[in-house]
């Protein structure tokens, strides 16, 4: 079974683009998600053209072999793990910018392009592609579109699906379809573009992406506010938005994270503080200055113990240090870092943080929480050791409870990481049996043999 | 307790720091060319884990050794890693394990055994210097020649000629000055001793000019980096000890190097290699390591740039950061301070000045095409500055830049930072 398809793949792609050594397979058996089962694929292929991908899909059909599309493998929900064995399809060779259309504010790119490269290429036009995941310098456009990733600018600019206008997709039967396009207004038929964005490689293989660009903000102002009381921080978040200021970024760090970062970095963070808010407003200079003033006032009014406003780029970098160090500092405490992205309506952030604290206590775990307070997307990060079986059982129970609470608060399972393998079992909690069945029908209509990224999002009924 | 060079298990704590985020992909020069996971730190870490978990067996010349060979030890991933994983340590530990358990490639074994025998190495290279006219055709403009027939080098390659008289034979062991302010021991390293004696002379001139006494201990060998980087820990230890023995009897304030790899050996690797040594070489290595400084750092931090000594050099230059000098020894500001201090000199920063030139010692011998693919970006970045001369702080980088310039049809001179400083001093007189 395996040998003949490998022979056919070599005939199609040449020996150099068909990887079968144990070393190559091990290196494609995992992604950036902690505490996930891993599996060796049978083969890794590195095509250079869409036509080759079509032929690979036809071979997959001939031999009934699953295909897992993979970009940089930086995803955080087990989305690219080849759990049922088969073909890992690396898109890294399809990495060109096909067009920058400054007049229509679009860019058309191949999926293997690293997101930052797109931003570098459109910067000279005074434009930007707003989705800004933490891995913007390594993650590919294709992976980012497939996972519908978010990032630090979500509050003002939204997530990936708000910027994808058109796609070319190779379907499970090898047919090629184009959906959406360059027009701002496009209401023709079902919104298939949005269907494929965030489909995590389960409905089709994205081979071309037309993205919306926007004028890059000309000015920005950054500040940090320290709070001894979580509710005061929460009120600040509410009041900023209530006062019609939408910061580009509004981040929170909880006490565990503050203490951990300070322990590693010694940058003078207030270790007693309950929360730190990091706020950045951007746009036209005059507006930004006014908005920054409003934000500062609101922080003061809500009883911030300390407010630092960056006057220079260096000071801005200084303020961001703590946020950037959050995950690495937490990751250095213990060997396994289970990072979740439970998301709640932003008014529920204090409830969520308090619940996380109770969960940590209940299961005797260390949970550091930081994340995108402005859009309600939190990253509770459980510090554990995958080799400690007993502790991992408690971790799994805690994770279950985190999602339970998030949903109870009117939230969602994932703000930006996607479902993949990691959260598939919770999907029914959010959608109900009927909702899950709708998803399954879509999956089976487009990929009846479960050839595309099986085991992710929805399993066989 | 064993060191990571004696037991792969000892590297486990380092492996566990990696959270597989993949941030290393942004900066790995090899990954950026090849775009395959096993070439980037995250992939290699996974492979080492697999070996320790007995999920991957390995033999010499097999996939594991082949994948682990694909690293420039440029440390760009170390610098990028949010979790502070010392990837180079993992690579060296794995290569040591491969060499220890499966043996060394016979050609490497032969070369390393010559390197550790200073006399034989010296004789070989001096004979080579005499005969090189037969084997190499001189390049019309670059300071280099190309092989007339395969001598173990890629035929497309150009290499600089061996010096007719090595540096150490050109100078007495001790170079006295009147009223010395400091006394330094000079570690010449192979490339400076046998190839680029011009930078050695410049260093000695600059030191003399600043009333620094120089001792060039006899019996010093190659620093051993090419040996331990390929996992031959036994030979590397012998070489480290021989170097420590050569320098220990001398009295000096600082041991000065002119190459980040040599300097790094003294600053870090000798101590790590000899940490468990029963004769106390680890402590001796530690003492000399503390006194080791790169020449640019020594001049800027210990002597100071006296404007009265500096004459004009009317030229536009750019600076290439050698990986082991920049990320290994933390020296990147001092060379720029020197360039900026020279009157008349226009310094233009190139794009990604700290990106590896692709040389990485013998990597360019074993993976020539890939090495040149990586180098292309460097040539382009240099060309874009419009500089008429390239400055760097490493002889091996000079060689790689020369070869890359030959392939890219660029005719720029490549000099060591201190050569420009020496020129500035001369122009004052």
PDB file of N, CA and C in Angstrom, chain A residues 16-17 19 22-24 26-28 30-32 46 70 72-74 92 95 117 135 137-138 327-328 331-332 335, chain B residues 16 19-23 25-26 31-32 35-38 42-43 46-47 50 55-56 63-64 67 80 82-84:
ATOM      1  N   UNK A  16      13.918  14.145  -5.027  1.00  0.00           N
ATOM      2  CA  UNK A  16      14.261  15.185  -4.047  1.00  0.00           C
ATOM      3  C   UNK A  16      13.049  15.761  -3.325  1.00  0.00           C
ATOM      4  N   UNK A  17      11.889  15.610  -3.911  1.00  0.00           N
ATOM      5  CA  UNK A  17      10.694  16.197  -3.313  1.00  0.00           C
ATOM      6  C   UNK A  17       9.800  15.169  -2.632  1.00  0.00           C
ATOM      7  N   UNK A  19      10.138  12.764   0.604  1.00  0.00           N
ATOM      8  CA  UNK A  19      11.020  12.465   1.741  1.00  0.00           C
ATOM      9  C   UNK A  19      10.475  11.271   2.515  1.00  0.00           C
ATOM     10  N   UNK A  22      13.527   8.077   8.033  1.00  0.00           N
ATOM     11  CA  UNK A  22      12.927   8.142   9.371  1.00  0.00           C
ATOM     12  C   UNK A  22      13.137   9.537   9.977  1.00  0.00           C
ATOM     13  N   UNK A  23      14.293  10.123   9.707  1.00  0.00           N
ATOM     14  CA  UNK A  23      14.576  11.457  10.252  1.00  0.00           C
ATOM     15  C   UNK A  23      13.575  12.481   9.712  1.00  0.00           C
ATOM     16  N   UNK A  24      13.324  12.424   8.400  1.00  0.00           N
ATOM     17  CA  UNK A  24      12.364  13.362   7.814  1.00  0.00           C
ATOM     18  C   UNK A  24      10.962  13.143   8.389  1.00  0.00           C
ATOM     19  N   UNK A  26      10.139  11.850  11.333  1.00  0.00           N
ATOM     20  CA  UNK A  26      10.085  12.301  12.735  1.00  0.00           C
ATOM     21  C   UNK A  26       9.900  13.823  12.787  1.00  0.00           C
ATOM     22  N   UNK A  27      10.597  14.533  11.898  1.00  0.00           N
ATOM     23  CA  UNK A  27      10.522  15.998  11.911  1.00  0.00           C
ATOM     24  C   UNK A  27       9.177  16.538  11.424  1.00  0.00           C
ATOM     25  N   UNK A  28       8.337  15.669  10.880  1.00  0.00           N
ATOM     26  CA  UNK A  28       6.997  16.112  10.464  1.00  0.00           C
ATOM     27  C   UNK A  28       5.908  15.406  11.255  1.00  0.00           C
ATOM     28  N   UNK A  30       5.015  16.292  14.350  1.00  0.00           N
ATOM     29  CA  UNK A  30       4.557  17.142  15.453  1.00  0.00           C
ATOM     30  C   UNK A  30       4.372  18.567  14.959  1.00  0.00           C
ATOM     31  N   UNK A  31       3.749  19.389  15.810  1.00  0.00           N
ATOM     32  CA  UNK A  31       3.726  20.822  15.524  1.00  0.00           C
ATOM     33  C   UNK A  31       4.045  21.560  16.832  1.00  0.00           C
ATOM     34  N   UNK A  32       3.615  22.804  16.956  1.00  0.00           N
ATOM     35  CA  UNK A  32       4.041  23.587  18.116  1.00  0.00           C
ATOM     36  C   UNK A  32       3.158  23.360  19.345  1.00  0.00           C
ATOM     37  N   UNK A  46       7.147  17.730  -1.109  1.00  0.00           N
ATOM     38  CA  UNK A  46       7.424  19.175  -1.169  1.00  0.00           C
ATOM     39  C   UNK A  46       7.220  19.681  -2.604  1.00  0.00           C
ATOM     40  N   UNK A  70       0.706  21.290   5.311  1.00  0.00           N
ATOM     41  CA  UNK A  70       1.534  21.859   6.383  1.00  0.00           C
ATOM     42  C   UNK A  70       2.316  23.065   5.890  1.00  0.00           C
ATOM     43  N   UNK A  72       4.504  26.165   8.180  1.00  0.00           N
ATOM     44  CA  UNK A  72       5.674  26.183   9.058  1.00  0.00           C
ATOM     45  C   UNK A  72       5.484  25.325  10.298  1.00  0.00           C
ATOM     46  N   UNK A  73       4.289  24.790  10.479  1.00  0.00           N
ATOM     47  CA  UNK A  73       4.069  23.926  11.642  1.00  0.00           C
ATOM     48  C   UNK A  73       4.161  24.656  12.963  1.00  0.00           C
ATOM     49  N   UNK A  74       3.722  25.922  12.976  1.00  0.00           N
ATOM     50  CA  UNK A  74       3.790  26.698  14.221  1.00  0.00           C
ATOM     51  C   UNK A  74       2.437  26.752  14.916  1.00  0.00           C
ATOM     52  N   UNK A  92       5.852  24.816   1.651  1.00  0.00           N
ATOM     53  CA  UNK A  92       6.877  25.850   1.812  1.00  0.00           C
ATOM     54  C   UNK A  92       7.530  26.293   0.503  1.00  0.00           C
ATOM     55  N   UNK A  95       5.882  29.924  -2.361  1.00  0.00           N
ATOM     56  CA  UNK A  95       6.049  31.045  -1.428  1.00  0.00           C
ATOM     57  C   UNK A  95       6.171  32.398  -2.119  1.00  0.00           C
ATOM     58  N   UNK A 117       6.802  38.537   5.368  1.00  0.00           N
ATOM     59  CA  UNK A 117       7.310  38.894   4.035  1.00  0.00           C
ATOM     60  C   UNK A 117       6.275  39.719   3.267  1.00  0.00           C
ATOM     61  N   UNK A 135       3.543  34.484  15.820  1.00  0.00           N
ATOM     62  CA  UNK A 135       4.562  33.849  14.975  1.00  0.00           C
ATOM     63  C   UNK A 135       4.625  34.488  13.595  1.00  0.00           C
ATOM     64  N   UNK A 137       6.630  36.189  12.034  1.00  0.00           N
ATOM     65  CA  UNK A 137       7.885  36.120  11.282  1.00  0.00           C
ATOM     66  C   UNK A 137       8.208  34.714  10.787  1.00  0.00           C
ATOM     67  N   UNK A 138       7.401  33.736  11.189  1.00  0.00           N
ATOM     68  CA  UNK A 138       7.676  32.364  10.746  1.00  0.00           C
ATOM     69  C   UNK A 138       6.475  31.681  10.114  1.00  0.00           C
ATOM     70  N   UNK A 327       5.260  34.420  27.574  1.00  0.00           N
ATOM     71  CA  UNK A 327       5.247  32.990  27.266  1.00  0.00           C
ATOM     72  C   UNK A 327       6.618  32.336  27.481  1.00  0.00           C
ATOM     73  N   UNK A 328       7.693  32.920  26.942  1.00  0.00           N
ATOM     74  CA  UNK A 328       8.996  32.294  27.189  1.00  0.00           C
ATOM     75  C   UNK A 328       9.334  32.175  28.675  1.00  0.00           C
ATOM     76  N   UNK A 331       7.372  29.447  30.043  1.00  0.00           N
ATOM     77  CA  UNK A 331       7.838  28.176  29.495  1.00  0.00           C
ATOM     78  C   UNK A 331       9.099  27.682  30.184  1.00  0.00           C
ATOM     79  N   UNK A 332       9.838  28.606  30.792  1.00  0.00           N
ATOM     80  CA  UNK A 332      11.090  28.169  31.418  1.00  0.00           C
ATOM     81  C   UNK A 332      10.892  27.622  32.829  1.00  0.00           C
ATOM     82  N   UNK A 335       8.914  22.046  32.120  1.00  0.00           N
ATOM     83  CA  UNK A 335       9.200  21.578  30.760  1.00  0.00           C
ATOM     84  C   UNK A 335       8.019  21.620  29.787  1.00  0.00           C
TER      85      UNK A 335
ATOM     86  N   UNK B  16      14.727  19.915  26.908  1.00  0.00           N
ATOM     87  CA  UNK B  16      13.390  20.117  27.462  1.00  0.00           C
ATOM     88  C   UNK B  16      12.962  21.572  27.457  1.00  0.00           C
ATOM     89  N   UNK B  19      10.174  24.531  23.362  1.00  0.00           N
ATOM     90  CA  UNK B  19       8.734  24.293  23.342  1.00  0.00           C
ATOM     91  C   UNK B  19       8.206  24.152  21.914  1.00  0.00           C
ATOM     92  N   UNK B  20       9.111  23.959  20.968  1.00  0.00           N
ATOM     93  CA  UNK B  20       8.744  23.650  19.580  1.00  0.00           C
ATOM     94  C   UNK B  20       7.947  24.766  18.904  1.00  0.00           C
ATOM     95  N   UNK B  21       8.199  25.999  19.306  1.00  0.00           N
ATOM     96  CA  UNK B  21       7.436  27.118  18.744  1.00  0.00           C
ATOM     97  C   UNK B  21       7.832  27.384  17.291  1.00  0.00           C
ATOM     98  N   UNK B  22       9.039  26.988  16.921  1.00  0.00           N
ATOM     99  CA  UNK B  22       9.459  27.166  15.524  1.00  0.00           C
ATOM    100  C   UNK B  22       9.997  28.558  15.216  1.00  0.00           C
ATOM    101  N   UNK B  23      10.188  29.393  16.239  1.00  0.00           N
ATOM    102  CA  UNK B  23      10.722  30.739  15.975  1.00  0.00           C
ATOM    103  C   UNK B  23      12.092  30.697  15.317  1.00  0.00           C
ATOM    104  N   UNK B  25      12.940  29.194  12.832  1.00  0.00           N
ATOM    105  CA  UNK B  25      12.822  29.200  11.366  1.00  0.00           C
ATOM    106  C   UNK B  25      13.130  30.570  10.760  1.00  0.00           C
ATOM    107  N   UNK B  26      12.860  31.627  11.541  1.00  0.00           N
ATOM    108  CA  UNK B  26      13.038  32.970  10.989  1.00  0.00           C
ATOM    109  C   UNK B  26      14.500  33.262  10.655  1.00  0.00           C
ATOM    110  N   UNK B  31      17.843  26.751   6.882  1.00  0.00           N
ATOM    111  CA  UNK B  31      16.397  26.553   6.698  1.00  0.00           C
ATOM    112  C   UNK B  31      15.839  27.528   5.666  1.00  0.00           C
ATOM    113  N   UNK B  32      16.320  28.758   5.701  1.00  0.00           N
ATOM    114  CA  UNK B  32      15.791  29.756   4.766  1.00  0.00           C
ATOM    115  C   UNK B  32      16.098  29.380   3.317  1.00  0.00           C
ATOM    116  N   UNK B  35      14.229  25.146   3.367  1.00  0.00           N
ATOM    117  CA  UNK B  35      12.826  25.088   3.775  1.00  0.00           C
ATOM    118  C   UNK B  35      12.371  23.684   4.134  1.00  0.00           C
ATOM    119  N   UNK B  36      13.184  23.035   4.942  1.00  0.00           N
ATOM    120  CA  UNK B  36      12.785  21.718   5.426  1.00  0.00           C
ATOM    121  C   UNK B  36      13.063  21.614   6.908  1.00  0.00           C
ATOM    122  N   UNK B  37      12.104  21.075   7.616  1.00  0.00           N
ATOM    123  CA  UNK B  37      12.156  21.041   9.080  1.00  0.00           C
ATOM    124  C   UNK B  37      13.446  20.434   9.661  1.00  0.00           C
ATOM    125  N   UNK B  38      13.992  19.359   9.099  1.00  0.00           N
ATOM    126  CA  UNK B  38      15.182  18.787   9.748  1.00  0.00           C
ATOM    127  C   UNK B  38      16.399  19.712   9.719  1.00  0.00           C
ATOM    128  N   UNK B  42      14.559  23.374  15.672  1.00  0.00           N
ATOM    129  CA  UNK B  42      13.450  22.607  16.235  1.00  0.00           C
ATOM    130  C   UNK B  42      13.454  21.161  15.754  1.00  0.00           C
ATOM    131  N   UNK B  43      13.697  20.966  14.455  1.00  0.00           N
ATOM    132  CA  UNK B  43      13.727  19.623  13.895  1.00  0.00           C
ATOM    133  C   UNK B  43      14.882  18.804  14.450  1.00  0.00           C
ATOM    134  N   UNK B  46      14.215  17.693  17.897  1.00  0.00           N
ATOM    135  CA  UNK B  46      13.294  16.544  17.870  1.00  0.00           C
ATOM    136  C   UNK B  46      14.057  15.253  17.562  1.00  0.00           C
ATOM    137  N   UNK B  47      15.012  15.338  16.659  1.00  0.00           N
ATOM    138  CA  UNK B  47      15.784  14.145  16.290  1.00  0.00           C
ATOM    139  C   UNK B  47      16.653  13.665  17.455  1.00  0.00           C
ATOM    140  N   UNK B  50      14.511  11.968  19.827  1.00  0.00           N
ATOM    141  CA  UNK B  50      14.143  10.636  19.335  1.00  0.00           C
ATOM    142  C   UNK B  50      15.263   9.628  19.602  1.00  0.00           C
ATOM    143  N   UNK B  55      13.863   6.027  19.828  1.00  0.00           N
ATOM    144  CA  UNK B  55      12.935   5.924  18.699  1.00  0.00           C
ATOM    145  C   UNK B  55      13.684   6.078  17.391  1.00  0.00           C
ATOM    146  N   UNK B  56      14.942   6.394  17.488  1.00  0.00           N
ATOM    147  CA  UNK B  56      15.756   6.573  16.292  1.00  0.00           C
ATOM    148  C   UNK B  56      17.148   6.009  16.565  1.00  0.00           C
ATOM    149  N   UNK B  63      21.232   9.032   8.061  1.00  0.00           N
ATOM    150  CA  UNK B  63      20.417  10.241   8.062  1.00  0.00           C
ATOM    151  C   UNK B  63      20.650  11.162   9.242  1.00  0.00           C
ATOM    152  N   UNK B  64      20.783  10.583  10.433  1.00  0.00           N
ATOM    153  CA  UNK B  64      20.931  11.429  11.623  1.00  0.00           C
ATOM    154  C   UNK B  64      22.200  12.282  11.528  1.00  0.00           C
ATOM    155  N   UNK B  67      21.778  14.934   8.870  1.00  0.00           N
ATOM    156  CA  UNK B  67      20.954  16.080   9.281  1.00  0.00           C
ATOM    157  C   UNK B  67      21.704  16.949  10.292  1.00  0.00           C
ATOM    158  N   UNK B  80      17.699  33.912  18.873  1.00  0.00           N
ATOM    159  CA  UNK B  80      16.279  34.126  18.605  1.00  0.00           C
ATOM    160  C   UNK B  80      15.392  33.404  19.610  1.00  0.00           C
ATOM    161  N   UNK B  82      13.072  32.129  22.215  1.00  0.00           N
ATOM    162  CA  UNK B  82      12.451  32.782  23.365  1.00  0.00           C
ATOM    163  C   UNK B  82      12.707  32.029  24.665  1.00  0.00           C
ATOM    164  N   UNK B  83      13.010  30.754  24.578  1.00  0.00           N
ATOM    165  CA  UNK B  83      13.203  29.965  25.791  1.00  0.00           C
ATOM    166  C   UNK B  83      14.675  29.808  26.154  1.00  0.00           C
ATOM    167  N   UNK B  84      15.543  30.442  25.398  1.00  0.00           N
ATOM    168  CA  UNK B  84      16.963  30.403  25.734  1.00  0.00           C
ATOM    169  C   UNK B  84      17.624  29.058  25.532  1.00  0.00           C
TER     170      UNK B  84
END
